[in-house]
């Protein structure tokens, strides 16, 4: 295959996949929402869950974005250093985003800062956001796609604590966000917590935490314990669907951690709304692909 | 229990018996209205280009498709956006426009509570993320104003039929469901924090 053809093929499939991921929730999210809805008995919470499920059915049937806020696209890439399109990838994803904007369609969400105008294309300076990780000695390319609305980006917060505040301080920081901004961010939420030295590291980790499949835990025993404690703790607040009270508040709490400077604990929180539109696709060097997030995705 | 349906134009009397936590539906017209439109009315003193006295606004930025012909549009997806963003303007906005039903997502604050009680209005939540349901309840886009603001911010005047479910979060007496819940949530949060911090003293 010529390089040009290869780029066109990958662009087209990525555009279709992005569009699809805005219409159909990932399999793990759907399963978790079904599980949580069964635990609700209050009429208000039940009505909200029923509306949510009916909406997802309609979105699929009518082929429309299930939430009008299709976000500013973000891509998290783990790319093998030998993946044949590594040099073309970033431009290709911009093109795929533009294509999806027209075809899916996606809402126009890219506003040039300071110049303050909407580009109408979902591409602008630095958007879509592309976060890279290069994997040595590999020719595969793994891409997470993510669309987050404004509402679930608002609670995002990062800070640097003094070590004396410890993981107790981390707990307080996370919990405070839940009852302030979390309430409005369309619970049940997926909560991503990042821990490292400075806020840039912590922030990126907190977003990457949201890409992890639901039901998985941090491999570190203490981190996993903290995930469970926070999950139970936030659930006990009873935010319920849409923050209007109910049995549960979250779909999960995911912590990602890096080593840190001894004098600081950088911590960040990013949340995903119930309509958690992440996608995961893995490409090999011949541009065969495997979608792990959505079992029903087909490219015609 | 029969379905409670409000029809625009809504009067103060129509809202008297509606309480926070009630589920209602709306027929008639609802206009999408977000941050910049609120700013224009309140801070810049401009008149809204259409009359919404007794009417309804929707804190929402839709996805719109243009149909054949010049001014025909179809709504693809429309769901509520965070209402709190409009909090700093809403009381004065209610006073200036005479709007009676405000639909959005999440709660609103003291100013809106005051405005609702003083001028007879309510704030309701449409379950967020349910944008296709909302879109299919729009029968027609009757007009579009302030299109210079771009697709999400344009005032799309939608004729709707039994639009909802709308969960009343602030009633016309100024009661606020989210504020009441917040007190309960914060008490439970404090208890949860106390429990967790006993187990996370990893730094010795």
Coordinates of C-alpha atoms in Angstrom, one line a residue:
Chain A
X1 CA 0.0 0.0 0.0
X2 CA 1.3 3.4 -0.9
X3 CA 1.8 5.8 2.0
X4 CA -0.9 8.2 0.8
X5 CA -3.5 5.4 0.6
X6 CA -2.5 4.2 4.0
X7 CA -2.9 7.6 5.5
X8 CA -6.3 8.0 3.8
X9 CA -7.5 4.6 5.1
X10 CA -6.4 5.3 8.7
X11 CA -7.9 8.8 8.6
X12 CA -11.2 7.4 7.4
X13 CA -11.4 4.6 9.9
X14 CA -10.4 7.0 12.8
X15 CA -13.1 9.5 11.7
X16 CA -15.7 6.7 11.7
X17 CA -14.6 5.4 15.0
X18 CA -14.6 8.8 16.6
X19 CA -18.1 9.5 15.3
X20 CA -19.3 6.1 16.5
X21 CA -17.8 6.6 20.0
X22 CA -19.9 9.7 20.3
X23 CA -23.1 7.7 19.7
X24 CA -22.5 4.5 21.5
X25 CA -21.0 4.2 24.9
X26 CA -18.1 1.8 25.5
X27 CA -19.2 -1.7 26.6
X28 CA -17.7 -1.5 30.1
X29 CA -19.5 1.8 30.8
X30 CA -22.9 0.5 29.6
X31 CA -22.5 -2.6 31.8
X32 CA -21.6 -0.5 34.8
X33 CA -24.5 1.9 34.3
X34 CA -26.9 -1.1 34.1
X35 CA -25.4 -2.5 37.3
X36 CA -25.7 0.8 39.2
X37 CA -29.3 1.5 37.9
X38 CA -30.5 -1.8 39.4
X39 CA -29.5 -0.6 42.8
X40 CA -31.8 2.5 42.6
X41 CA -35.3 2.4 44.1
X42 CA -36.2 6.1 44.5
X43 CA -38.6 7.2 41.7
X44 CA -36.6 10.2 40.7
X45 CA -33.3 8.3 40.3
X46 CA -35.1 5.5 38.4
X47 CA -36.7 8.0 36.0
X48 CA -33.3 9.5 35.3
X49 CA -31.7 6.1 34.6
X50 CA -34.6 5.1 32.3
X51 CA -34.2 8.3 30.4
X52 CA -30.5 7.7 30.0
X53 CA -31.0 4.2 28.7
X54 CA -33.8 5.3 26.3
X55 CA -31.5 8.0 25.1
X56 CA -28.7 5.6 24.3
X57 CA -31.1 3.4 22.4
X58 CA -32.4 6.3 20.3
X59 CA -28.9 7.6 19.6
X60 CA -27.9 4.3 18.2
X61 CA -31.1 3.9 16.2
X62 CA -31.1 7.4 14.8
X63 CA -27.3 7.5 14.4
X64 CA -26.9 10.7 16.3
X65 CA -24.4 11.9 19.0
X66 CA -26.0 10.8 22.3
X67 CA -24.9 14.0 24.1
X68 CA -24.8 17.2 22.2
X69 CA -21.5 18.2 23.8
X70 CA -19.0 16.1 21.8
X71 CA -16.1 18.0 23.5
X72 CA -12.8 19.0 22.2
X73 CA -11.3 15.7 21.0
X74 CA -8.3 14.3 22.9
X75 CA -6.1 11.4 21.7
X76 CA -3.8 9.5 24.0
X77 CA -1.3 7.6 21.9
X78 CA 1.1 4.8 22.7
X79 CA 3.0 4.5 19.5
X80 CA 5.7 2.0 18.6
X81 CA 8.8 3.8 17.4
X82 CA 8.6 1.6 14.2
X83 CA 4.9 2.2 13.4
X84 CA 5.0 3.1 9.7
X85 CA 2.7 6.2 10.0
X86 CA 4.3 7.7 13.2
X87 CA 5.3 10.9 11.3
X88 CA 1.8 11.3 9.7
X89 CA -0.2 10.4 12.8
X90 CA -0.8 13.8 14.3
X91 CA -1.9 15.5 11.1
X92 CA -4.0 12.5 10.3
X93 CA -5.9 12.7 13.6
X94 CA -6.6 16.4 13.0
X95 CA -8.0 15.5 9.6
X96 CA -10.0 12.6 11.1
X97 CA -11.5 15.0 13.7
X98 CA -12.5 17.5 11.0
X99 CA -14.1 14.6 9.0
X100 CA -16.0 13.3 12.0
X101 CA -17.2 16.9 12.7
X102 CA -18.9 17.0 9.3
X103 CA -20.0 13.4 9.1
X104 CA -21.0 12.3 12.6
X105 CA -21.7 15.3 13.1
X106 CA -19.8 16.7 16.1
X107 CA -20.6 20.0 17.7
X108 CA -18.3 22.9 16.9
X109 CA -16.3 23.2 20.1
X110 CA -12.9 24.7 19.3
X111 CA -12.7 28.4 20.2
X112 CA -9.5 30.2 19.5
X113 CA -8.4 31.7 22.8
X114 CA -7.9 35.5 22.9
X115 CA -9.1 35.8 19.3
X116 CA -12.4 34.4 20.7
X117 CA -14.0 32.9 17.7
X118 CA -15.2 29.4 17.1
X119 CA -13.3 27.8 14.2
X120 CA -16.4 25.7 13.3
X121 CA -14.1 22.8 12.5
X122 CA -13.2 21.4 15.9
X123 CA -9.6 22.0 15.0
X124 CA -7.6 25.0 16.2
X125 CA -4.3 25.9 17.9
X126 CA -3.4 22.7 19.8
X127 CA -6.8 21.1 19.2
X128 CA -7.5 18.2 19.0
X129 CA -5.1 17.5 21.9
X130 CA -2.6 14.7 21.1
X131 CA -0.6 13.2 24.0
X132 CA 2.3 11.0 23.0
X133 CA 4.0 8.0 24.5
X134 CA 6.7 6.3 22.3
X135 CA 7.2 2.6 22.8
X136 CA 10.6 1.4 21.7
X137 CA 11.0 -1.8 19.5
X138 CA 7.3 -1.9 18.6
X139 CA 5.5 -1.4 15.3
X140 CA 2.0 -1.2 16.8
X141 CA 0.0 2.0 17.6
X142 CA -2.5 2.1 20.4
X143 CA -4.9 5.1 20.4
X144 CA -7.4 6.2 23.1
X145 CA -10.0 8.6 21.8
X146 CA -11.9 10.8 24.3
X147 CA -14.6 13.4 24.1
X148 CA -15.5 15.1 27.3
X149 CA -18.1 17.8 27.5
X150 CA -17.6 21.1 29.3
X151 CA -19.6 20.0 32.3
X152 CA -17.3 17.1 33.2
X153 CA -14.2 19.2 32.5
X154 CA -15.2 21.9 34.9
X155 CA -14.4 19.9 38.1
X156 CA -10.8 19.4 37.0
X157 CA -8.5 20.6 39.6
X158 CA -4.8 20.2 40.5
X159 CA -2.7 21.2 43.5
X160 CA 0.6 20.5 45.2
X161 CA 0.3 19.5 48.8
X162 CA 3.1 19.5 51.4
X163 CA 4.1 15.9 52.4
X164 CA 2.8 16.6 55.9
X165 CA -0.7 16.6 54.5
X166 CA -0.1 13.1 53.3
X167 CA -2.6 10.9 51.6
X168 CA -5.1 12.2 54.1
X169 CA -4.8 15.6 52.3
X170 CA -5.2 13.8 49.0
X171 CA -8.4 12.3 50.3
X172 CA -9.8 15.6 51.4
X173 CA -8.9 17.2 48.1
X174 CA -10.7 14.6 46.1
X175 CA -13.8 14.5 48.3
X176 CA -14.2 18.2 48.3
X177 CA -14.4 18.3 44.5
X178 CA -17.1 15.7 44.6
X179 CA -19.6 17.7 46.6
X180 CA -18.8 21.0 44.9
X181 CA -18.2 20.7 41.2
X182 CA -18.8 16.9 40.9
X183 CA -22.5 17.4 41.7
X184 CA -23.0 19.2 38.4
X185 CA -20.8 17.0 36.3
X186 CA -23.4 14.4 35.4
X187 CA -22.9 11.6 37.9
X188 CA -22.4 8.7 38.2
X189 CA -18.9 9.9 37.5
X190 CA -15.7 8.1 36.7
X191 CA -13.1 9.8 38.9
X192 CA -9.5 9.9 37.8
X193 CA -6.8 10.8 40.3
X194 CA -3.2 11.5 39.4
X195 CA -0.3 11.6 41.9
X196 CA 3.2 12.8 41.1
X197 CA 5.5 15.7 41.7
X198 CA 4.0 18.7 40.0
X199 CA 0.6 19.5 38.6
X200 CA 1.4 18.9 35.0
X201 CA 2.4 15.3 35.7
X202 CA -0.5 14.8 38.1
X203 CA -3.0 16.2 35.6
X204 CA -2.0 14.1 32.7
X205 CA -2.0 11.0 34.9
X206 CA -5.5 11.9 36.2
X207 CA -6.8 12.0 32.6
X208 CA -5.0 8.8 31.6
X209 CA -6.6 7.1 34.6
X210 CA -10.0 7.7 32.9
X211 CA -8.9 5.6 29.9
X212 CA -8.4 2.5 32.1
X213 CA -11.2 -0.1 31.7
X214 CA -13.8 0.0 34.4
X215 CA -13.3 -2.7 37.1
X216 CA -9.5 -2.7 36.9
X217 CA -7.3 -1.5 39.7
X218 CA -3.9 0.1 40.2
X219 CA -1.3 -2.6 40.4
X220 CA 0.1 -1.0 43.6
X221 CA -1.6 -2.5 46.6
X222 CA -1.9 0.7 48.5
X223 CA -3.1 2.7 45.5
X224 CA -5.7 0.0 44.8
X225 CA -6.8 0.1 48.4
X226 CA -7.2 3.9 48.2
X227 CA -9.2 3.5 45.0
X228 CA -11.7 1.2 46.8
X229 CA -11.8 3.5 49.9
X230 CA -12.5 6.5 47.8
X231 CA -15.1 4.7 45.6
X232 CA -17.0 3.5 48.7
X233 CA -16.6 6.9 50.4
X234 CA -17.9 8.9 47.4
X235 CA -20.7 6.4 46.9
X236 CA -21.7 6.9 50.5
X237 CA -22.4 10.5 49.8
X238 CA -25.2 9.4 47.6
X239 CA -25.0 12.0 44.7
X240 CA -27.1 9.7 42.6
X241 CA -27.7 10.1 38.9
X242 CA -27.4 13.8 37.8
X243 CA -26.4 14.7 41.4
X244 CA -30.1 14.5 42.4
X245 CA -29.5 11.9 45.1
X246 CA -29.4 8.2 44.9
X247 CA -27.6 5.1 46.1
X248 CA -24.3 5.7 44.2
X249 CA -22.2 8.5 42.9
X250 CA -19.5 7.0 40.8
X251 CA -18.8 4.3 38.2
X252 CA -15.3 3.9 39.7
X253 CA -12.2 5.7 41.1
X254 CA -9.0 5.2 39.2
X255 CA -5.6 6.3 40.5
X256 CA -2.5 6.6 38.4
X257 CA 0.8 7.4 40.1
X258 CA 4.4 8.4 39.4
X259 CA 7.4 8.7 41.8
X260 CA 7.6 12.2 43.3
X261 CA 10.0 14.6 44.8
X262 CA 10.2 14.0 48.6
X263 CA 9.0 17.6 49.5
X264 CA 5.7 17.5 47.6
X265 CA 2.6 15.6 46.6
X266 CA 1.2 16.8 43.4
X267 CA -2.4 15.6 43.0
X268 CA -5.0 16.2 40.3
X269 CA -8.5 15.1 39.7
X270 CA -10.3 14.8 36.3
X271 CA -13.8 13.3 36.1
X272 CA -15.7 11.6 33.3
X273 CA -19.5 12.0 33.2
X274 CA -21.9 9.0 32.9
X275 CA -21.7 9.5 29.2
X276 CA -18.0 8.5 29.2
X277 CA -17.1 8.5 25.6
X278 CA -13.7 6.9 25.4
X279 CA -12.6 4.6 22.6
X280 CA -9.7 2.3 22.3
X281 CA -8.2 1.1 19.0
X282 CA -5.0 -0.8 18.3
X283 CA -3.3 -0.7 14.9
X284 CA -0.6 -3.0 13.6
X285 CA 2.1 -2.2 11.0
X286 CA -0.2 -3.4 8.1
X287 CA -3.0 -1.1 9.4
X288 CA -5.1 -4.0 10.6
X289 CA -6.9 -2.7 13.7
X290 CA -8.7 -4.1 16.8
X291 CA -11.2 -2.1 18.8
X292 CA -11.3 -3.2 22.4
X293 CA -13.8 -0.7 23.8
X294 CA -16.8 -1.2 21.5
X295 CA -17.6 -4.8 20.4
X296 CA -20.2 -3.7 17.8
X297 CA -18.1 -1.2 15.9
X298 CA -18.0 -2.0 12.2
X299 CA -16.2 -0.2 9.4
X300 CA -18.0 -0.5 6.1
Chain B
X1 CA -50.8 10.3 38.6
X2 CA -51.4 12.2 35.4
X3 CA -48.5 13.8 33.5
X4 CA -48.1 17.4 34.5
X5 CA -47.7 19.5 31.3
X6 CA -47.0 23.2 31.2
X7 CA -47.8 25.1 28.1
X8 CA -46.1 28.4 27.1
X9 CA -47.0 31.2 27.7
X10 CA -46.8 30.2 31.4
X11 CA -48.4 32.4 34.1
X12 CA -47.3 32.9 37.7
X13 CA -50.4 31.0 38.8
X14 CA -49.4 27.9 36.6
X15 CA -46.3 27.6 38.8
X16 CA -47.9 28.0 42.2
X17 CA -48.4 24.3 43.0
X18 CA -45.2 23.0 41.5
X19 CA -42.6 21.8 44.0
X20 CA -39.0 20.9 43.9
X21 CA -38.5 17.3 42.9
X22 CA -41.7 17.3 40.8
X23 CA -41.4 16.0 37.3
X24 CA -43.0 18.1 34.6
X25 CA -43.2 18.4 30.8
X26 CA -43.3 21.5 28.6
X27 CA -45.2 22.2 25.4
X28 CA -45.0 25.3 23.3
X29 CA -41.7 27.1 22.8
X30 CA -38.3 27.0 24.4
X31 CA -35.3 29.1 23.3
X32 CA -31.7 27.9 23.7
X33 CA -29.8 30.6 25.6
X34 CA -26.3 30.4 27.0
X35 CA -23.4 32.5 28.5
X36 CA -22.9 35.2 25.8
X37 CA -26.7 35.8 25.3
X38 CA -27.0 36.3 29.1
X39 CA -24.1 38.7 29.0
X40 CA -25.6 40.7 26.2
X41 CA -28.9 41.1 27.9
X42 CA -27.6 41.8 31.4
X43 CA -24.2 43.5 31.0
X44 CA -24.6 45.2 27.7
X45 CA -28.3 46.1 28.2
X46 CA -29.3 44.7 24.8
X47 CA -32.9 43.5 24.2
X48 CA -33.3 39.8 23.5
X49 CA -34.2 39.7 19.8
X50 CA -37.4 37.7 20.5
X51 CA -40.1 38.0 23.2
X52 CA -39.8 35.3 25.9
X53 CA -42.2 36.9 28.4
X54 CA -44.0 33.9 30.0
X55 CA -41.7 31.7 28.0
X56 CA -38.9 29.2 28.5
X57 CA -35.2 29.1 27.9
X58 CA -32.9 26.1 27.7
X59 CA -29.3 26.4 28.8
X60 CA -28.1 24.3 25.9
X61 CA -25.8 24.4 22.8
X62 CA -27.2 22.0 20.2
X63 CA -25.9 20.3 17.1
X64 CA -27.8 21.7 14.2
X65 CA -28.1 20.5 10.6
X66 CA -29.1 22.9 7.9
X67 CA -32.0 21.7 5.7
X68 CA -32.8 22.5 2.1
X69 CA -33.7 26.1 1.8
X70 CA -32.2 29.1 3.4
X71 CA -33.6 29.3 7.0
X72 CA -34.6 25.8 7.7
X73 CA -32.8 23.9 10.4
X74 CA -33.0 20.5 12.0
X75 CA -31.9 19.8 15.5
X76 CA -29.7 16.7 15.7
X77 CA -28.8 16.6 19.4
X78 CA -29.6 19.0 22.2
X79 CA -29.0 18.6 25.9
X80 CA -28.6 20.9 28.8
X81 CA -25.4 22.6 29.7
X82 CA -24.2 23.6 33.2
X83 CA -26.7 26.2 34.5
X84 CA -24.4 27.5 37.2
X85 CA -22.4 29.3 34.4
X86 CA -25.4 31.6 34.0
X87 CA -25.9 32.2 37.7
X88 CA -24.3 35.6 37.8
X89 CA -26.8 36.9 35.2
X90 CA -30.0 34.9 35.8
X91 CA -31.9 37.0 38.4
X92 CA -31.6 40.1 36.3
X93 CA -32.3 38.1 33.1
X94 CA -35.6 36.9 34.6
X95 CA -36.5 40.4 35.6
X96 CA -35.7 41.9 32.2
X97 CA -37.2 39.2 30.0
X98 CA -40.1 37.8 32.0
X99 CA -39.0 34.2 31.4
X100 CA -40.8 31.7 33.6
X101 CA -39.2 28.4 32.9
X102 CA -35.4 27.9 32.9
X103 CA -34.2 24.5 31.9
X104 CA -30.6 23.3 32.3
X105 CA -28.4 21.0 34.2
X106 CA -27.2 21.0 37.8
X107 CA -28.3 23.5 40.4
X108 CA -28.3 27.3 40.5
X109 CA -27.6 29.6 43.4
X110 CA -29.0 32.4 45.5
X111 CA -29.5 34.9 42.8
X112 CA -31.7 32.6 40.7
X113 CA -33.6 31.5 43.9
X114 CA -34.4 35.1 44.6
X115 CA -35.3 35.8 41.0
X116 CA -37.6 32.8 40.8
X117 CA -39.4 33.7 44.1
X118 CA -39.7 37.4 43.2
X119 CA -40.7 37.2 39.6
X120 CA -42.4 33.8 39.6
X121 CA -40.2 31.4 37.7
X122 CA -38.8 27.9 38.1
X123 CA -35.5 26.2 37.2
X124 CA -35.7 22.6 36.0
X125 CA -33.1 19.9 35.1
X126 CA -33.4 18.0 31.9
X127 CA -31.4 14.8 32.5
X128 CA -28.0 15.7 31.0
X129 CA -26.4 13.6 28.3
X130 CA -29.9 12.7 27.0
X131 CA -29.6 14.9 23.9
X132 CA -31.3 12.7 21.4
X133 CA -34.5 12.4 23.4
X134 CA -34.6 16.1 23.8
X135 CA -33.9 16.6 20.0
X136 CA -36.8 14.3 19.1
X137 CA -39.2 16.3 21.2
X138 CA -38.4 19.4 19.2
X139 CA -41.1 19.6 16.4
X140 CA -39.6 22.5 14.6
X141 CA -37.0 25.2 14.8
X142 CA -39.1 28.3 14.3
X143 CA -36.4 30.9 14.2
X144 CA -32.7 31.5 14.9
X145 CA -31.3 34.7 16.3
X146 CA -27.9 36.0 17.1
X147 CA -26.4 33.5 14.7
X148 CA -23.1 35.5 14.8
X149 CA -22.5 33.7 18.1
X150 CA -21.9 30.3 16.4
X151 CA -23.9 27.1 16.5
X152 CA -23.8 26.4 20.3
X153 CA -24.6 30.0 21.3
X154 CA -27.3 30.9 18.8
X155 CA -30.8 31.5 20.1
X156 CA -32.7 28.6 18.6
X157 CA -36.4 29.0 19.1
X158 CA -37.8 25.5 19.3
X159 CA -41.4 24.4 19.2
X160 CA -41.6 21.4 21.6
X161 CA -44.2 18.8 22.5
X162 CA -44.1 17.3 26.0
X163 CA -40.5 18.2 26.4
X164 CA -39.0 16.4 29.4
X165 CA -38.8 14.9 31.9
X166 CA -38.0 18.2 33.6
X167 CA -37.1 17.8 37.3
X168 CA -37.9 21.0 39.2
X169 CA -34.8 22.1 41.1
X170 CA -35.9 25.6 42.1
X171 CA -39.6 26.3 42.5
X172 CA -41.4 29.7 42.3
X173 CA -41.3 29.9 46.1
X174 CA -37.5 29.9 46.0
X175 CA -36.9 26.4 47.4
X176 CA -33.7 24.8 46.0
X177 CA -33.4 21.0 45.6
X178 CA -29.7 21.1 45.0
X179 CA -28.9 23.4 48.0
X180 CA -31.0 21.1 50.2
X181 CA -29.2 18.0 48.9
X182 CA -25.8 19.7 49.2
X183 CA -26.2 20.0 53.0
X184 CA -26.9 16.3 53.2
X185 CA -24.1 15.4 50.8
X186 CA -21.6 17.5 52.8
X187 CA -22.5 15.8 56.1
X188 CA -22.0 12.4 54.5
X189 CA -18.7 13.6 52.9
X190 CA -17.3 14.6 56.2
X191 CA -18.1 11.2 57.7
X192 CA -16.6 9.4 54.7
X193 CA -13.4 11.5 54.9
X194 CA -13.0 10.7 58.5
X195 CA -13.3 7.0 57.8
X196 CA -10.8 7.0 54.9
X197 CA -8.0 9.1 56.4
X198 CA -7.6 6.5 59.2
X199 CA -6.5 4.0 56.6
X200 CA -4.3 6.1 54.3
X201 CA -1.5 7.1 56.6
X202 CA 1.1 5.7 54.2
X203 CA 3.7 8.3 55.1
X204 CA 5.2 7.3 58.4

